[in-house]
Amino acid sequence: MDSVRAAVYLSVCLSLLTSLCQGQRSPETLFGLTDKELAALQDQADSSVSLSVEKKASVIPRCDVGERCAMKHGPRIGRLCDCLRGTACNTFFLRCY
């Protein structure tokens, strides 16, 4: 019984000591990265976000009635432009009607 109590007491002391020592780490070694490496990672993340925003901001041009609005590539149909209001892209003729 004394050995079990001693083992519990020892494990509690070790866990408290470990949690106190965790706060003593310097912020430079967070995840093993220095400030320069963290800044480089932040720059890469910022550039990837700005690229995705630029892609989403692209505007699809408008097509007039009778213009070619799509292109067939095998079984797939790719949109070339967006038809005006009141018209739709006919997938057989690939033109706005």
Coordinates of N, CA, C and O in Angstrom, one line a residue:
M1 N 0.8 -1.2 0.0 CA 0.0 0.0 0.0 C 0.9 1.3 0.0 O 0.5 2.2 -0.7
D2 N 2.0 1.2 0.8 CA 2.9 2.3 0.8 C 3.5 2.6 -0.5 O 3.8 3.7 -0.9
S3 N 3.8 1.5 -1.3 CA 4.5 1.6 -2.6 C 3.5 2.3 -3.6 O 4.0 3.1 -4.4
V4 N 2.3 2.0 -3.5 CA 1.3 2.6 -4.4 C 1.1 4.0 -4.1 O 1.1 4.9 -5.0
R5 N 1.1 4.4 -2.8 CA 1.0 5.8 -2.4 C 2.2 6.6 -2.8 O 2.1 7.7 -3.3
A6 N 3.4 6.0 -2.7 CA 4.6 6.6 -3.1 C 4.7 6.8 -4.6 O 5.1 7.9 -5.1
A7 N 4.2 5.8 -5.4 CA 4.2 5.9 -6.8 C 3.2 7.1 -7.3 O 3.5 7.9 -8.2
V8 N 2.0 7.2 -6.6 CA 1.1 8.2 -7.0 C 1.7 9.6 -6.6 O 1.6 10.5 -7.4
Y9 N 2.3 9.7 -5.4 CA 2.9 10.9 -5.0 C 4.0 11.4 -5.9 O 4.1 12.5 -6.3
L10 N 4.8 10.4 -6.4 CA 5.9 10.7 -7.3 C 5.4 11.1 -8.6 O 5.9 12.1 -9.2
S11 N 4.3 10.5 -9.1 CA 3.8 10.9 -10.5 C 3.2 12.2 -10.4 O 3.3 13.0 -11.4
V12 N 2.5 12.6 -9.3 CA 1.9 13.9 -9.2 C 3.0 15.0 -9.1 O 2.9 16.0 -9.8
C13 N 4.1 14.7 -8.4 CA 5.2 15.6 -8.3 C 5.9 15.8 -9.6 O 6.2 17.0 -10.0
L14 N 6.1 14.7 -10.4 CA 6.7 14.8 -11.7 C 5.8 15.6 -12.7 O 6.3 16.4 -13.5
S15 N 4.5 15.4 -12.6 CA 3.6 16.1 -13.6 C 3.6 17.6 -13.2 O 3.6 18.4 -14.1
L16 N 3.6 18.0 -12.0 CA 3.7 19.4 -11.6 C 5.0 20.0 -12.0 O 5.0 21.1 -12.5
L17 N 6.1 19.3 -11.8 CA 7.4 19.8 -12.2 C 7.5 20.0 -13.7 O 8.0 21.0 -14.2
T18 N 6.9 19.0 -14.5 CA 6.9 19.1 -15.9 C 6.1 20.3 -16.4 O 6.5 21.0 -17.3
S19 N 4.9 20.5 -15.8 CA 4.1 21.6 -16.3 C 4.7 23.0 -15.9 O 4.6 23.9 -16.7
L20 N 5.4 23.0 -14.8 CA 6.1 24.3 -14.4 C 7.3 24.6 -15.4 O 7.6 25.7 -15.7
C21 N 8.0 23.5 -15.8 CA 9.1 23.7 -16.7 C 8.7 24.0 -18.1 O 9.5 24.6 -18.8
Q22 N 7.5 23.6 -18.5 CA 7.0 23.9 -19.8 C 7.0 25.4 -20.0 O 7.2 25.9 -21.1
G23 N 6.6 26.2 -19.0 CA 6.5 27.6 -19.1 C 7.8 28.3 -19.2 O 7.9 29.5 -19.6
Q24 N 8.9 27.6 -19.0 CA 10.3 28.2 -19.0 C 10.9 28.2 -20.4 O 11.9 28.8 -20.6
R25 N 10.2 27.6 -21.3 CA 10.8 27.6 -22.7 C 10.8 29.0 -23.3 O 9.9 29.8 -23.1
S26 N 11.7 29.3 -24.1 CA 11.8 30.6 -24.8 C 10.8 30.5 -26.0 O 10.7 29.5 -26.6
P27 N 10.2 31.7 -26.4 CA 9.3 31.7 -27.5 C 10.0 31.4 -28.8 O 9.4 31.1 -29.8
E28 N 11.3 31.6 -28.9 CA 12.1 31.4 -30.1 C 12.0 29.9 -30.6 O 12.0 29.6 -31.7
T29 N 12.0 29.0 -29.6 CA 12.0 27.6 -29.9 C 10.6 27.0 -30.0 O 10.5 25.8 -29.9
L30 N 9.6 27.8 -30.2 CA 8.3 27.2 -30.3 C 8.2 26.4 -31.5 O 8.5 26.8 -32.6
F31 N 7.9 25.1 -31.4 CA 7.8 24.1 -32.5 C 9.1 24.0 -33.2 O 9.2 23.6 -34.3
G32 N 10.2 24.4 -32.6 CA 11.5 24.2 -33.2 C 11.8 25.2 -34.3 O 12.7 25.0 -35.1
L33 N 11.1 26.3 -34.4 CA 11.3 27.3 -35.4 C 11.8 28.6 -34.8 O 11.3 29.0 -33.7
T34 N 12.6 29.3 -35.6 CA 13.1 30.6 -35.1 C 12.1 31.7 -35.6 O 11.2 31.4 -36.4
D35 N 12.4 32.9 -35.2 CA 11.5 34.0 -35.7 C 11.6 34.2 -37.2 O 10.6 34.5 -37.8
K36 N 12.8 34.1 -37.8 CA 12.9 34.2 -39.2 C 12.1 33.2 -40.0 O 11.4 33.5 -41.0
E37 N 12.2 31.9 -39.5 CA 11.4 30.9 -40.2 C 9.9 31.1 -40.0 O 9.1 30.9 -41.0
L38 N 9.5 31.6 -38.9 CA 8.0 31.9 -38.7 C 7.6 33.0 -39.6 O 6.5 33.0 -40.1
A39 N 8.4 34.0 -39.8 CA 8.1 35.1 -40.6 C 8.0 34.7 -42.1 O 7.1 35.1 -42.8
A40 N 8.9 33.8 -42.5 CA 8.9 33.2 -43.9 C 7.6 32.4 -44.1 O 7.0 32.5 -45.2
L41 N 7.2 31.6 -43.1 CA 6.0 30.9 -43.2 C 4.7 31.8 -43.3 O 3.8 31.6 -44.1
Q42 N 4.8 32.9 -42.6 CA 3.7 33.8 -42.6 C 3.6 34.5 -44.0 O 2.5 34.7 -44.5
D43 N 4.7 34.9 -44.6 CA 4.8 35.5 -45.9 C 4.2 34.5 -46.9 O 3.5 34.9 -47.8
Q44 N 4.6 33.3 -46.8 CA 4.1 32.3 -47.8 C 2.6 32.1 -47.7 O 1.8 32.0 -48.7
A45 N 2.0 32.1 -46.5 CA 0.6 32.0 -46.2 C -0.1 33.2 -46.8 O -1.2 33.1 -47.4
D46 N 0.4 34.4 -46.6 CA -0.2 35.7 -47.1 C -0.2 35.7 -48.6 O -1.2 36.1 -49.2
S47 N 0.9 35.2 -49.3 CA 0.9 35.2 -50.7 C -0.1 34.2 -51.3 O -0.7 34.5 -52.3
S48 N -0.3 33.0 -50.7 CA -1.2 32.1 -51.2 C -2.7 32.5 -51.0 O -3.5 32.3 -51.9
V49 N -2.9 33.3 -50.0 CA -4.3 33.8 -49.8 C -4.6 34.9 -50.8 O -5.7 34.9 -51.4
S50 N -3.6 35.7 -51.1 CA -3.9 36.8 -52.1 C -4.0 36.2 -53.5 O -4.8 36.7 -54.3
L51 N -3.4 35.1 -53.8 CA -3.5 34.5 -55.1 C -4.9 33.9 -55.3 O -5.6 34.0 -56.3
S52 N -5.4 33.2 -54.2 CA -6.8 32.7 -54.3 C -7.8 33.7 -54.4 O -8.8 33.6 -55.1
V53 N -7.6 34.9 -53.8 CA -8.6 36.0 -53.9 C -8.6 36.5 -55.3 O -9.6 36.9 -55.9
E54 N -7.4 36.7 -55.9 CA -7.3 37.2 -57.3 C -8.0 36.2 -58.3 O -8.6 36.7 -59.2
K55 N -7.9 34.9 -58.1 CA -8.6 34.0 -59.0 C -10.1 34.1 -58.9 O -10.8 34.1 -59.8
K56 N -10.6 34.3 -57.6 CA -12.0 34.4 -57.4 C -12.6 35.7 -58.0 O -13.7 35.8 -58.3
A57 N -11.7 36.8 -58.1 CA -12.2 38.1 -58.5 C -12.2 38.2 -60.0 O -12.6 39.2 -60.5
S58 N -11.8 37.2 -60.8 CA -11.8 37.3 -62.2 C -13.3 37.3 -62.7 O -14.2 36.7 -62.2
V59 N -13.5 38.1 -63.7 CA -14.8 38.4 -64.3 C -15.0 37.6 -65.6 O -14.1 37.7 -66.5
I60 N -16.1 36.9 -65.8 CA -16.3 36.2 -67.0 C -17.0 37.1 -68.0 O -17.9 37.8 -67.6
P61 N -16.4 37.2 -69.2 CA -17.0 38.2 -70.2 C -18.4 37.8 -70.6 O -18.8 36.6 -70.4
R62 N -19.2 38.7 -71.1 CA -20.5 38.5 -71.5 C -20.6 38.2 -73.0 O -19.8 38.7 -73.8
C63 N -21.5 37.3 -73.5 CA -21.7 37.0 -74.9 C -23.0 37.6 -75.3 O -24.0 37.6 -74.6
D64 N -23.0 38.0 -76.6 CA -24.3 38.4 -77.2 C -25.0 37.2 -77.7 O -24.5 36.1 -77.8
V65 N -26.3 37.4 -78.1 CA -27.1 36.3 -78.7 C -26.4 35.8 -80.0 O -26.1 36.6 -80.8
G66 N -26.3 34.5 -80.1 CA -25.7 33.9 -81.3 C -24.2 33.7 -81.3 O -23.6 33.0 -82.1
E67 N -23.5 34.3 -80.3 CA -22.1 34.1 -80.2 C -21.8 32.8 -79.5 O -22.6 32.2 -78.8
R68 N -20.6 32.3 -79.8 CA -20.1 31.0 -79.2 C -19.8 31.3 -77.7 O -19.0 32.1 -77.3
C69 N -20.5 30.5 -76.9 CA -20.4 30.7 -75.4 C -19.7 29.5 -74.7 O -19.4 29.6 -73.5
A70 N -19.4 28.4 -75.5 CA -18.8 27.2 -74.8 C -18.0 26.5 -75.9 O -18.1 26.7 -77.1
M71 N -17.1 25.6 -75.3 CA -16.2 24.8 -76.2 C -16.3 23.4 -75.7 O -16.3 23.1 -74.5
K72 N -16.4 22.5 -76.6 CA -16.5 21.1 -76.3 C -15.1 20.4 -76.4 O -14.4 20.6 -77.4
H73 N -14.7 19.8 -75.3 CA -13.4 19.1 -75.3 C -13.6 17.7 -74.8 O -13.7 17.4 -73.6
G74 N -13.9 16.8 -75.7 CA -14.2 15.4 -75.4 C -15.6 15.4 -74.8 O -16.5 16.0 -75.3
P75 N -15.8 14.7 -73.6 CA -17.1 14.7 -73.0 C -17.4 16.0 -72.2 O -18.5 16.2 -71.7
R76 N -16.4 16.8 -72.0 CA -16.6 18.0 -71.2 C -16.9 19.2 -72.0 O -16.5 19.4 -73.2
I77 N -17.7 20.2 -71.4 CA -18.0 21.4 -72.1 C -17.4 22.5 -71.2 O -17.7 22.7 -70.0
G78 N -16.6 23.4 -71.8 CA -16.0 24.5 -71.1 C -16.6 25.8 -71.5 O -16.9 26.1 -72.6
R79 N -16.9 26.6 -70.5 CA -17.6 27.9 -70.7 C -16.5 28.9 -71.2 O -15.5 29.1 -70.6
L80 N -16.9 29.6 -72.2 CA -16.0 30.7 -72.7 C -16.5 32.0 -72.2 O -15.7 32.9 -71.9
C81 N -17.8 32.2 -72.1 CA -18.3 33.5 -71.6 C -19.7 33.2 -71.1 O -20.3 32.1 -71.2
D82 N -20.3 34.3 -70.5 CA -21.6 34.2 -69.9 C -22.6 34.9 -70.8 O -22.4 36.0 -71.2
C83 N -23.7 34.2 -71.0 CA -24.8 34.8 -71.9 C -25.5 35.9 -71.2 O -25.6 35.9 -70.0
L84 N -26.0 36.8 -72.0 CA -26.8 37.9 -71.5 C -28.1 37.5 -70.8 O -28.5 36.3 -70.9
R85 N -28.7 38.3 -70.0 CA -29.9 38.0 -69.2 C -31.0 37.7 -70.2 O -31.2 38.3 -71.3
G86 N -31.7 36.6 -69.9 CA -32.8 36.2 -70.8 C -32.4 35.2 -71.9 O -33.2 34.6 -72.6
T87 N -31.1 34.9 -72.0 CA -30.6 33.9 -72.9 C -29.8 32.8 -72.1 O -29.4 33.1 -71.0
A88 N -29.6 31.7 -72.8 CA -28.9 30.6 -72.1 C -27.9 30.0 -73.1 O -28.2 30.1 -74.4
C89 N -26.9 29.4 -72.7 CA -25.9 28.7 -73.5 C -26.5 27.3 -73.9 O -26.7 26.5 -73.1
N90 N -26.7 27.1 -75.2 CA -27.2 25.9 -75.7 C -26.1 24.9 -75.8 O -25.1 25.2 -76.5
T91 N -26.2 23.8 -75.1 CA -25.1 22.8 -75.0 C -24.9 22.0 -76.3 O -23.9 21.4 -76.5
F92 N -25.9 22.0 -77.2 CA -25.8 21.3 -78.5 C -25.1 22.2 -79.5 O -24.1 21.8 -80.2
F93 N -25.5 23.4 -79.7 CA -25.0 24.3 -80.6 C -23.8 25.1 -80.1 O -23.0 25.7 -80.8
L94 N -23.7 25.1 -78.7 CA -22.6 25.9 -78.0 C -22.6 27.4 -78.3 O -21.6 28.0 -78.4
R95 N -23.9 27.9 -78.4 CA -24.1 29.3 -78.7 C -25.2 29.8 -77.8 O -26.0 29.1 -77.2
C96 N -25.2 31.1 -77.6 CA -26.2 31.8 -76.7 C -27.5 31.9 -77.5 O -27.5 32.4 -78.7
Y97 N -28.6 31.4 -77.0 CA -30.0 31.5 -77.6 C -31.0 31.8 -76.6 O -30.8 31.5 -75.4

